[in-house]
CSV table of C-alpha atoms in Angstrom, one decimal:
chain,number,residue,atom,x,y,z
H,1,UNK,CA,9.6,-16.3,32.4
H,2,UNK,CA,7.4,-17.8,29.7
H,3,UNK,CA,9.0,-17.8,26.3
H,4,UNK,CA,12.4,-16.7,27.2
H,5,UNK,CA,15.3,-18.6,25.6
H,6,UNK,CA,17.3,-20.0,28.4
H,7,UNK,CA,21.1,-20.6,27.7
H,8,UNK,CA,22.9,-23.6,29.1
H,9,UNK,CA,25.8,-21.5,30.5
H,10,UNK,CA,25.5,-18.5,32.9
H,11,UNK,CA,28.2,-16.3,31.5
H,12,UNK,CA,30.2,-15.9,28.2
H,13,UNK,CA,32.3,-18.8,27.3
H,14,UNK,CA,35.4,-18.2,25.4
H,15,UNK,CA,34.9,-21.3,23.3
H,16,UNK,CA,32.0,-19.8,21.7
H,17,UNK,CA,32.3,-17.1,19.0
H,18,UNK,CA,29.6,-15.2,17.0
H,19,UNK,CA,29.7,-14.8,13.3
H,20,UNK,CA,27.6,-12.5,11.2
H,21,UNK,CA,26.5,-13.8,7.8
H,22,UNK,CA,26.6,-11.4,4.9
H,23,UNK,CA,23.4,-10.6,3.3
H,24,UNK,CA,22.4,-12.1,-0.1
H,25,UNK,CA,23.3,-10.2,-3.1
H,26,UNK,CA,20.6,-7.9,-4.5
H,27,UNK,CA,21.2,-9.4,-7.9
H,28,UNK,CA,21.0,-13.0,-6.6
H,29,UNK,CA,24.4,-14.1,-6.1
H,30,UNK,CA,25.2,-15.6,-2.8
H,31,UNK,CA,27.8,-13.8,-0.6
H,32,UNK,CA,30.0,-16.3,1.2
H,33,UNK,CA,30.4,-16.8,4.8
H,34,UNK,CA,30.9,-15.3,8.2
H,35,UNK,CA,33.1,-12.3,8.1
H,36,UNK,CA,32.9,-10.3,11.3
H,37,UNK,CA,33.8,-12.3,14.4
H,38,UNK,CA,33.7,-11.0,17.8
H,39,UNK,CA,34.3,-13.0,21.1
H,40,UNK,CA,31.1,-14.3,22.8
H,41,UNK,CA,33.4,-14.6,25.7
H,42,UNK,CA,34.4,-12.0,28.1
H,43,UNK,CA,32.8,-8.7,27.3
H,44,UNK,CA,36.1,-6.7,27.5
H,45,UNK,CA,37.5,-9.3,25.1
H,46,UNK,CA,34.7,-8.6,22.6
H,47,UNK,CA,34.9,-4.8,23.0
H,48,UNK,CA,38.7,-4.8,22.5
H,49,UNK,CA,38.2,-6.3,19.0
H,50,UNK,CA,35.8,-3.6,17.6
H,51,UNK,CA,37.1,-0.4,16.0
H,52,UNK,CA,34.3,2.3,15.7
H,53,UNK,CA,34.9,4.9,13.0
H,54,UNK,CA,32.7,7.4,11.1
H,55,UNK,CA,31.3,6.3,7.7
H,56,UNK,CA,29.1,9.3,6.6
H,57,UNK,CA,27.6,12.6,7.8
H,58,UNK,CA,29.4,15.7,9.2
H,59,UNK,CA,27.3,15.9,12.4
H,60,UNK,CA,25.3,18.7,11.3
H,61,UNK,CA,21.6,18.1,10.6
H,62,UNK,CA,21.1,19.1,6.8
H,63,UNK,CA,20.3,17.6,3.5
H,64,UNK,CA,23.3,17.7,1.3
H,65,UNK,CA,24.6,15.2,-1.2
H,66,UNK,CA,28.4,14.6,-1.5
H,67,UNK,CA,31.5,12.9,-0.1
H,68,UNK,CA,32.3,12.2,3.5
H,69,UNK,CA,33.4,15.9,4.0
H,70,UNK,CA,30.3,17.3,2.5
H,71,UNK,CA,27.3,14.9,2.7
H,72,UNK,CA,24.8,15.5,5.4
H,73,UNK,CA,22.0,13.6,7.1
H,74,UNK,CA,19.1,14.5,9.5
H,75,UNK,CA,18.2,12.0,12.2
H,76,UNK,CA,19.0,8.9,10.0
H,77,UNK,CA,17.0,6.0,11.1
H,78,UNK,CA,16.4,2.6,9.4
H,79,UNK,CA,19.0,0.9,7.2
H,80,UNK,CA,19.3,-1.6,4.6
H,81,UNK,CA,22.2,-2.7,2.5
H,82,UNK,CA,22.7,-4.4,-0.9
H,83,UNK,CA,25.4,-6.6,-2.3
H,84,UNK,CA,27.5,-3.7,-3.7
H,85,UNK,CA,28.0,-2.1,-0.4
H,86,UNK,CA,25.4,0.6,-0.8
H,87,UNK,CA,23.5,1.6,2.4
H,88,UNK,CA,20.1,2.8,2.1
H,89,UNK,CA,18.9,5.1,4.7
H,90,UNK,CA,15.5,6.4,5.9
H,91,UNK,CA,16.6,9.9,6.5
H,92,UNK,CA,13.7,10.8,8.7
H,93,UNK,CA,14.5,14.4,9.4
H,94,UNK,CA,14.8,15.2,5.8
H,95,UNK,CA,11.9,13.3,4.6
H,96,UNK,CA,14.0,11.5,2.1
H,97,UNK,CA,15.6,8.2,1.1
H,98,UNK,CA,19.3,8.5,0.8
H,99,UNK,CA,22.0,6.1,-0.5
H,100,UNK,CA,25.4,6.0,0.9
H,101,UNK,CA,28.0,4.2,-1.4
H,102,UNK,CA,30.8,2.1,0.0
H,103,UNK,CA,33.1,5.1,-0.1
H,104,UNK,CA,30.8,7.1,2.2
H,105,UNK,CA,29.4,9.3,-0.6
H,106,UNK,CA,25.7,10.3,-0.1
H,107,UNK,CA,23.0,10.8,-2.8
H,108,UNK,CA,19.4,11.3,-2.5
H,109,UNK,CA,17.1,8.6,-4.2
H,110,UNK,CA,13.8,10.2,-3.5
H,111,UNK,CA,12.2,13.0,-1.6
H,112,UNK,CA,12.6,16.8,-1.7
H,113,UNK,CA,13.5,17.6,1.9
H,114,UNK,CA,10.0,18.7,2.7
H,115,UNK,CA,7.3,16.7,4.2
H,116,UNK,CA,4.4,15.7,2.1
H,117,UNK,CA,2.6,12.7,0.4
H,118,UNK,CA,3.3,12.6,-3.3
H,119,UNK,CA,4.1,9.9,-5.5
H,120,UNK,CA,6.7,10.7,-8.4
H,121,UNK,CA,10.2,10.2,-9.5
H,122,UNK,CA,13.1,11.4,-7.3
H,123,UNK,CA,12.6,14.9,-5.8
H,124,UNK,CA,9.1,15.1,-7.2
H,125,UNK,CA,8.0,12.5,-4.5
H,126,UNK,CA,7.6,13.4,-0.8
H,127,UNK,CA,7.4,11.5,2.4
H,128,UNK,CA,6.5,12.3,6.0
H,129,UNK,CA,9.1,11.1,8.4
H,130,UNK,CA,10.1,7.9,6.6
H,131,UNK,CA,11.5,5.6,9.3
H,132,UNK,CA,12.6,2.3,7.9
H,133,UNK,CA,13.6,0.8,4.5
H,134,UNK,CA,14.2,-2.7,3.0
H,135,UNK,CA,15.8,-3.6,-0.3
H,136,UNK,CA,15.2,-6.6,-2.5
H,137,UNK,CA,17.4,-8.4,-4.9
H,138,UNK,CA,16.1,-6.4,-7.9
H,139,UNK,CA,16.9,-3.1,-6.3
H,140,UNK,CA,13.5,-2.2,-5.2
H,141,UNK,CA,13.3,-0.2,-1.9
H,142,UNK,CA,10.4,-0.5,0.4
H,143,UNK,CA,9.8,2.3,2.9
H,144,UNK,CA,7.7,2.6,6.1
H,145,UNK,CA,6.4,6.2,5.6
H,146,UNK,CA,5.6,6.8,9.3
H,147,UNK,CA,3.4,9.9,9.4
H,148,UNK,CA,1.6,9.1,6.2
H,149,UNK,CA,0.7,5.7,7.6
H,150,UNK,CA,1.6,3.9,4.4
H,151,UNK,CA,4.2,1.7,2.7
H,152,UNK,CA,5.9,3.1,-0.3
H,153,UNK,CA,8.0,1.5,-3.1
H,154,UNK,CA,10.8,3.0,-4.9
H,155,UNK,CA,11.8,1.1,-8.0
H,156,UNK,CA,15.4,1.2,-9.4
H,157,UNK,CA,14.7,4.3,-11.6
H,158,UNK,CA,13.8,6.3,-8.5
H,159,UNK,CA,9.9,6.1,-9.0
H,160,UNK,CA,7.9,6.3,-5.9
H,161,UNK,CA,4.4,4.6,-5.5
H,162,UNK,CA,2.2,3.9,-2.6
H,163,UNK,CA,1.6,0.2,-2.2
H,164,UNK,CA,-0.4,-0.3,1.1
H,165,UNK,CA,-2.4,2.0,3.3
H,166,UNK,CA,-5.0,4.6,3.0
H,167,UNK,CA,-3.0,7.4,4.5
H,168,UNK,CA,-5.2,7.6,7.6
H,169,UNK,CA,-4.2,6.0,10.9
H,170,UNK,CA,-6.3,2.9,11.6
H,171,UNK,CA,-6.1,-1.1,12.1
H,172,UNK,CA,-7.7,-2.6,9.2
H,173,UNK,CA,-6.9,-5.7,7.1
H,174,UNK,CA,-7.8,-6.6,3.6
H,175,UNK,CA,-6.6,-5.3,0.2
H,176,UNK,CA,-3.6,-3.2,0.3
H,177,UNK,CA,-5.7,-0.1,-0.9
H,178,UNK,CA,-8.0,-0.4,2.0
H,179,UNK,CA,-5.8,-1.7,4.8
H,180,UNK,CA,-4.7,0.7,7.5
H,181,UNK,CA,-1.6,1.1,9.6
H,182,UNK,CA,-0.8,3.5,12.6
H,183,UNK,CA,2.6,4.6,12.2
H,184,UNK,CA,4.5,1.8,10.5
H,185,UNK,CA,8.0,1.8,11.8
H,186,UNK,CA,9.8,-1.2,10.3
H,187,UNK,CA,9.8,-3.2,7.0
H,188,UNK,CA,11.5,-6.5,6.2
H,189,UNK,CA,11.2,-8.9,3.3
H,190,UNK,CA,10.6,-12.7,3.8
H,191,UNK,CA,13.6,-14.9,2.4
H,192,UNK,CA,11.6,-15.6,-0.9
H,193,UNK,CA,10.6,-11.8,-1.0
H,194,UNK,CA,6.9,-12.6,-1.4
H,195,UNK,CA,5.8,-11.1,2.0
H,196,UNK,CA,6.8,-7.7,3.4
H,197,UNK,CA,6.5,-7.7,7.1
H,198,UNK,CA,5.6,-4.3,8.8
H,199,UNK,CA,6.3,-3.3,12.4
H,200,UNK,CA,3.1,-1.3,13.0
H,201,UNK,CA,4.2,0.9,15.9
H,202,UNK,CA,1.1,2.3,17.4
H,203,UNK,CA,-1.0,-0.8,16.6
H,204,UNK,CA,1.5,-2.7,18.6
H,205,UNK,CA,1.5,-5.4,15.9
H,206,UNK,CA,3.4,-7.1,13.2
H,207,UNK,CA,1.6,-7.1,9.9
H,208,UNK,CA,2.2,-8.9,6.6
H,209,UNK,CA,1.7,-7.6,3.2
H,210,UNK,CA,1.4,-10.4,0.6
H,211,UNK,CA,3.2,-8.8,-2.4
H,212,UNK,CA,1.7,-11.1,-5.1
H,213,UNK,CA,-1.9,-10.9,-3.8
H,214,UNK,CA,-1.7,-7.3,-2.3
H,215,UNK,CA,-3.4,-8.5,0.9
H,216,UNK,CA,-2.6,-7.2,4.4
H,217,UNK,CA,-3.0,-9.4,7.4
H,218,UNK,CA,-1.9,-9.3,11.2
H,219,UNK,CA,0.6,-11.7,11.9
H,220,UNK,CA,1.0,-11.1,15.7
H,221,UNK,CA,-0.3,-8.6,18.1
H,222,UNK,CA,-3.9,-7.4,18.9
H,223,UNK,CA,-3.7,-3.6,18.6
H,224,UNK,CA,-3.3,-3.2,22.3
H,225,UNK,CA,0.0,-2.4,24.2
H,226,UNK,CA,1.3,-5.2,26.6
H,227,UNK,CA,3.9,-7.7,27.0
H,228,UNK,CA,2.7,-11.3,26.5
H,229,UNK,CA,4.0,-14.3,24.5
H,230,UNK,CA,1.8,-16.4,22.4
H,231,UNK,CA,0.4,-16.9,19.0
H,232,UNK,CA,-1.2,-14.4,16.8
H,233,UNK,CA,-3.6,-12.1,18.6
H,234,UNK,CA,-2.8,-13.7,22.0
H,235,UNK,CA,0.8,-12.0,21.8
H,236,UNK,CA,1.4,-8.3,22.8
H,237,UNK,CA,4.0,-5.8,21.9
H,238,UNK,CA,4.6,-2.3,23.1
H,239,UNK,CA,5.6,-0.1,20.3
H,240,UNK,CA,7.6,-2.5,18.1
H,241,UNK,CA,10.3,-0.2,16.4
H,242,UNK,CA,11.5,-2.5,13.8
H,243,UNK,CA,11.4,-6.0,12.3
H,244,UNK,CA,14.2,-8.0,10.6
H,245,UNK,CA,14.0,-11.5,9.2
H,246,UNK,CA,16.7,-14.4,9.6
H,247,UNK,CA,17.6,-16.8,6.9
H,248,UNK,CA,15.1,-19.3,8.3
H,249,UNK,CA,12.2,-17.0,8.0
H,250,UNK,CA,12.1,-16.1,11.7
H,251,UNK,CA,11.3,-12.5,12.6
H,252,UNK,CA,13.2,-10.5,15.2
H,253,UNK,CA,11.6,-7.5,16.8
H,254,UNK,CA,13.2,-4.7,19.0
H,255,UNK,CA,10.2,-4.2,21.4
H,256,UNK,CA,11.0,-0.7,22.3
H,257,UNK,CA,8.8,0.0,25.2
H,258,UNK,CA,9.1,-3.3,26.5
H,259,UNK,CA,12.8,-3.1,26.5
H,260,UNK,CA,13.2,-6.5,25.1
H,261,UNK,CA,14.0,-8.4,21.9
H,262,UNK,CA,11.2,-10.5,20.7
H,263,UNK,CA,11.1,-13.5,18.0
H,264,UNK,CA,8.0,-14.1,15.9
H,265,UNK,CA,7.8,-17.4,13.9
H,266,UNK,CA,6.3,-17.4,10.4
H,267,UNK,CA,3.2,-19.0,12.0
H,268,UNK,CA,2.8,-15.9,14.4
H,269,UNK,CA,4.0,-17.6,17.5
H,270,UNK,CA,5.9,-15.0,19.7
H,271,UNK,CA,8.6,-15.6,22.2
H,272,UNK,CA,11.0,-13.4,24.0
H,273,UNK,CA,14.8,-13.7,23.4
H,274,UNK,CA,16.0,-11.3,26.1
H,275,UNK,CA,14.8,-8.7,28.4
H,276,UNK,CA,11.7,-8.6,30.7
H,277,UNK,CA,9.9,-5.2,30.0
H,278,UNK,CA,12.2,-3.3,32.6
H,279,UNK,CA,14.6,-0.7,31.2
H,280,UNK,CA,18.2,-0.7,32.4
H,281,UNK,CA,21.7,-1.7,31.4
H,282,UNK,CA,22.7,-5.3,32.5
H,283,UNK,CA,24.6,-7.9,30.6
H,284,UNK,CA,24.3,-11.7,31.3
H,285,UNK,CA,21.5,-14.2,31.0
H,286,UNK,CA,18.3,-13.3,29.0
H,287,UNK,CA,16.1,-13.0,31.9
H,288,UNK,CA,18.5,-10.9,33.8
H,289,UNK,CA,19.6,-8.7,30.9
H,290,UNK,CA,18.2,-5.1,30.4
H,291,UNK,CA,18.0,-2.9,27.5
H,292,UNK,CA,16.8,0.8,27.3
H,293,UNK,CA,14.5,1.4,24.2
H,294,UNK,CA,16.2,-1.0,21.8
H,295,UNK,CA,15.3,0.2,18.2
H,296,UNK,CA,17.3,-1.8,15.7
H,297,UNK,CA,19.0,-5.0,15.2
H,298,UNK,CA,20.8,-7.4,12.7
H,299,UNK,CA,20.6,-11.2,12.9
H,300,UNK,CA,23.8,-13.2,12.5
H,301,UNK,CA,24.5,-16.8,11.9
H,302,UNK,CA,23.4,-19.2,14.5
H,303,UNK,CA,20.8,-16.8,15.8
H,304,UNK,CA,23.3,-14.3,17.1
H,305,UNK,CA,21.8,-10.9,17.2
H,306,UNK,CA,23.4,-7.5,17.3
H,307,UNK,CA,21.2,-4.7,18.9
H,308,UNK,CA,21.2,-0.9,18.7
H,309,UNK,CA,20.4,-0.2,22.3
H,310,UNK,CA,19.3,3.4,21.7
H,311,UNK,CA,19.0,5.0,25.2
H,312,UNK,CA,22.0,3.0,26.5
H,313,UNK,CA,24.1,4.4,23.6
H,314,UNK,CA,25.6,1.2,23.0
H,315,UNK,CA,25.8,-1.8,20.5
H,316,UNK,CA,24.8,-5.0,22.3
H,317,UNK,CA,25.1,-8.7,21.4
H,318,UNK,CA,23.0,-11.8,22.1
H,319,UNK,CA,24.9,-14.9,21.6
H,320,UNK,CA,23.6,-18.1,20.3
H,321,UNK,CA,23.0,-19.2,23.8
H,322,UNK,CA,21.0,-16.2,24.7
H,323,UNK,CA,23.5,-14.5,26.7
H,324,UNK,CA,23.8,-10.6,26.3
H,325,UNK,CA,27.0,-8.6,26.1
H,326,UNK,CA,28.2,-5.2,24.9
H,327,UNK,CA,30.6,-4.7,21.9
H,328,UNK,CA,30.8,-0.9,21.6
H,329,UNK,CA,29.9,2.3,23.3
H,330,UNK,CA,30.5,3.5,27.0
H,331,UNK,CA,26.9,4.3,27.8
H,332,UNK,CA,27.2,8.1,27.7
H,333,UNK,CA,25.8,10.2,24.9
H,334,UNK,CA,28.5,11.7,22.7
H,335,UNK,CA,30.6,11.4,19.6
H,336,UNK,CA,33.9,9.5,19.8
H,337,UNK,CA,35.5,7.1,17.4
H,338,UNK,CA,37.5,4.4,19.0
H,339,UNK,CA,37.9,0.8,20.1
H,340,UNK,CA,34.9,-0.8,22.0
H,341,UNK,CA,34.0,1.0,25.2
H,342,UNK,CA,36.1,4.0,24.3
H,343,UNK,CA,33.6,4.8,21.5
H,344,UNK,CA,30.6,7.0,22.2
H,345,UNK,CA,27.2,7.1,20.4
H,346,UNK,CA,24.2,9.4,20.7
H,347,UNK,CA,21.1,7.3,20.2
H,348,UNK,CA,22.1,4.6,17.8
H,349,UNK,CA,19.0,3.5,15.9
H,350,UNK,CA,19.6,0.8,13.5
H,351,UNK,CA,22.4,-1.5,12.3
H,352,UNK,CA,23.2,-3.5,9.1
H,353,UNK,CA,26.1,-5.6,7.8
H,354,UNK,CA,27.7,-4.8,4.5
H,355,UNK,CA,29.2,-7.2,2.1
H,356,UNK,CA,32.8,-6.7,3.6
H,357,UNK,CA,31.6,-7.9,6.9
H,358,UNK,CA,31.6,-4.5,8.7
H,359,UNK,CA,28.5,-3.1,10.5
H,360,UNK,CA,27.0,0.2,9.7
H,361,UNK,CA,25.1,2.0,12.5
H,362,UNK,CA,22.7,4.9,12.2
H,363,UNK,CA,22.8,7.6,14.9
H,364,UNK,CA,19.9,9.9,15.4
H,365,UNK,CA,21.4,12.7,17.4
H,366,UNK,CA,24.8,12.7,15.8
H,367,UNK,CA,23.3,12.8,12.3
H,368,UNK,CA,26.0,10.3,11.3
H,369,UNK,CA,26.4,6.7,10.1
H,370,UNK,CA,29.1,5.0,12.1
H,371,UNK,CA,31.2,1.9,11.0
H,372,UNK,CA,32.2,-1.0,13.3
H,373,UNK,CA,35.1,-3.1,11.9
H,374,UNK,CA,37.1,-6.1,13.4
H,375,UNK,CA,40.3,-4.4,14.7
């Protein structure tokens, strides 16, 4: 298939290992090295190394700040992490942006728990199903405010402003105040933090907001659902659910209804990393692998990618050679902490790596954040 990255080996090789690089500090300090290692070799070997636990949330859908025994979430979706171990959560069902500290304590950064569209500070601001977040090195939080069809900014004081979109669904380029989106689902910053990329879900496109000039353009996709590699408007997506950026500026997109993982170069050229627009659950080479509505991912060193495979209720891995494996989850929806395949998820949505090297995964139907550690 055109654009698929073809590996040079047909199965996982125990000589290869995958590492995840810690994110850069939100205050500019570089965090060192690859911290979480899992075998890119036999799938059972990889799963046997991953301990899944509960990080935050009680399992009940509610809006409550507090520690691990009291703090509650409601359909947590997109995640971002800063250098202090804080995890920012787009708490979709609560129409709020939450922050989970390294000890699992939850607080509300902005939003009242009721849907709306109001700028303001803290609880005076309102969102309508916020679905993704990105945080910069200064502590500013960018929000994909899905049903308001806008991009919002929360500064470190908790003040919320609208920075792009008219509030009406559409597919227009131009100045940030006149540009339109149709359900923005993902946001990610370029390495220099000058461009905010937006996964524009129902426009089936990846958009770019130039933050200094406040101009919105379309990087890839043409507004029509499809599955095509190519450059710019020659490429097609089918409901891109999220977007993340690697250290080299390359974008990675879980293309939900194409059941595939796509790559977008900074010049707009799109290729397919794994999956072929057919749902399923298959590990192996990229053209043979199958996902079922992938919704989130994190990019590691050497182009290793960890995927929240939502409807397969698993965490998958694509190694640097393109092969696909599974590191956690048994494929049945449920809630169970444990090692590798003994763990259960219920619609994992997104995944981030925190400074100590652990993964944090959001779970829509368990209303929790889970934590994956090297055993």
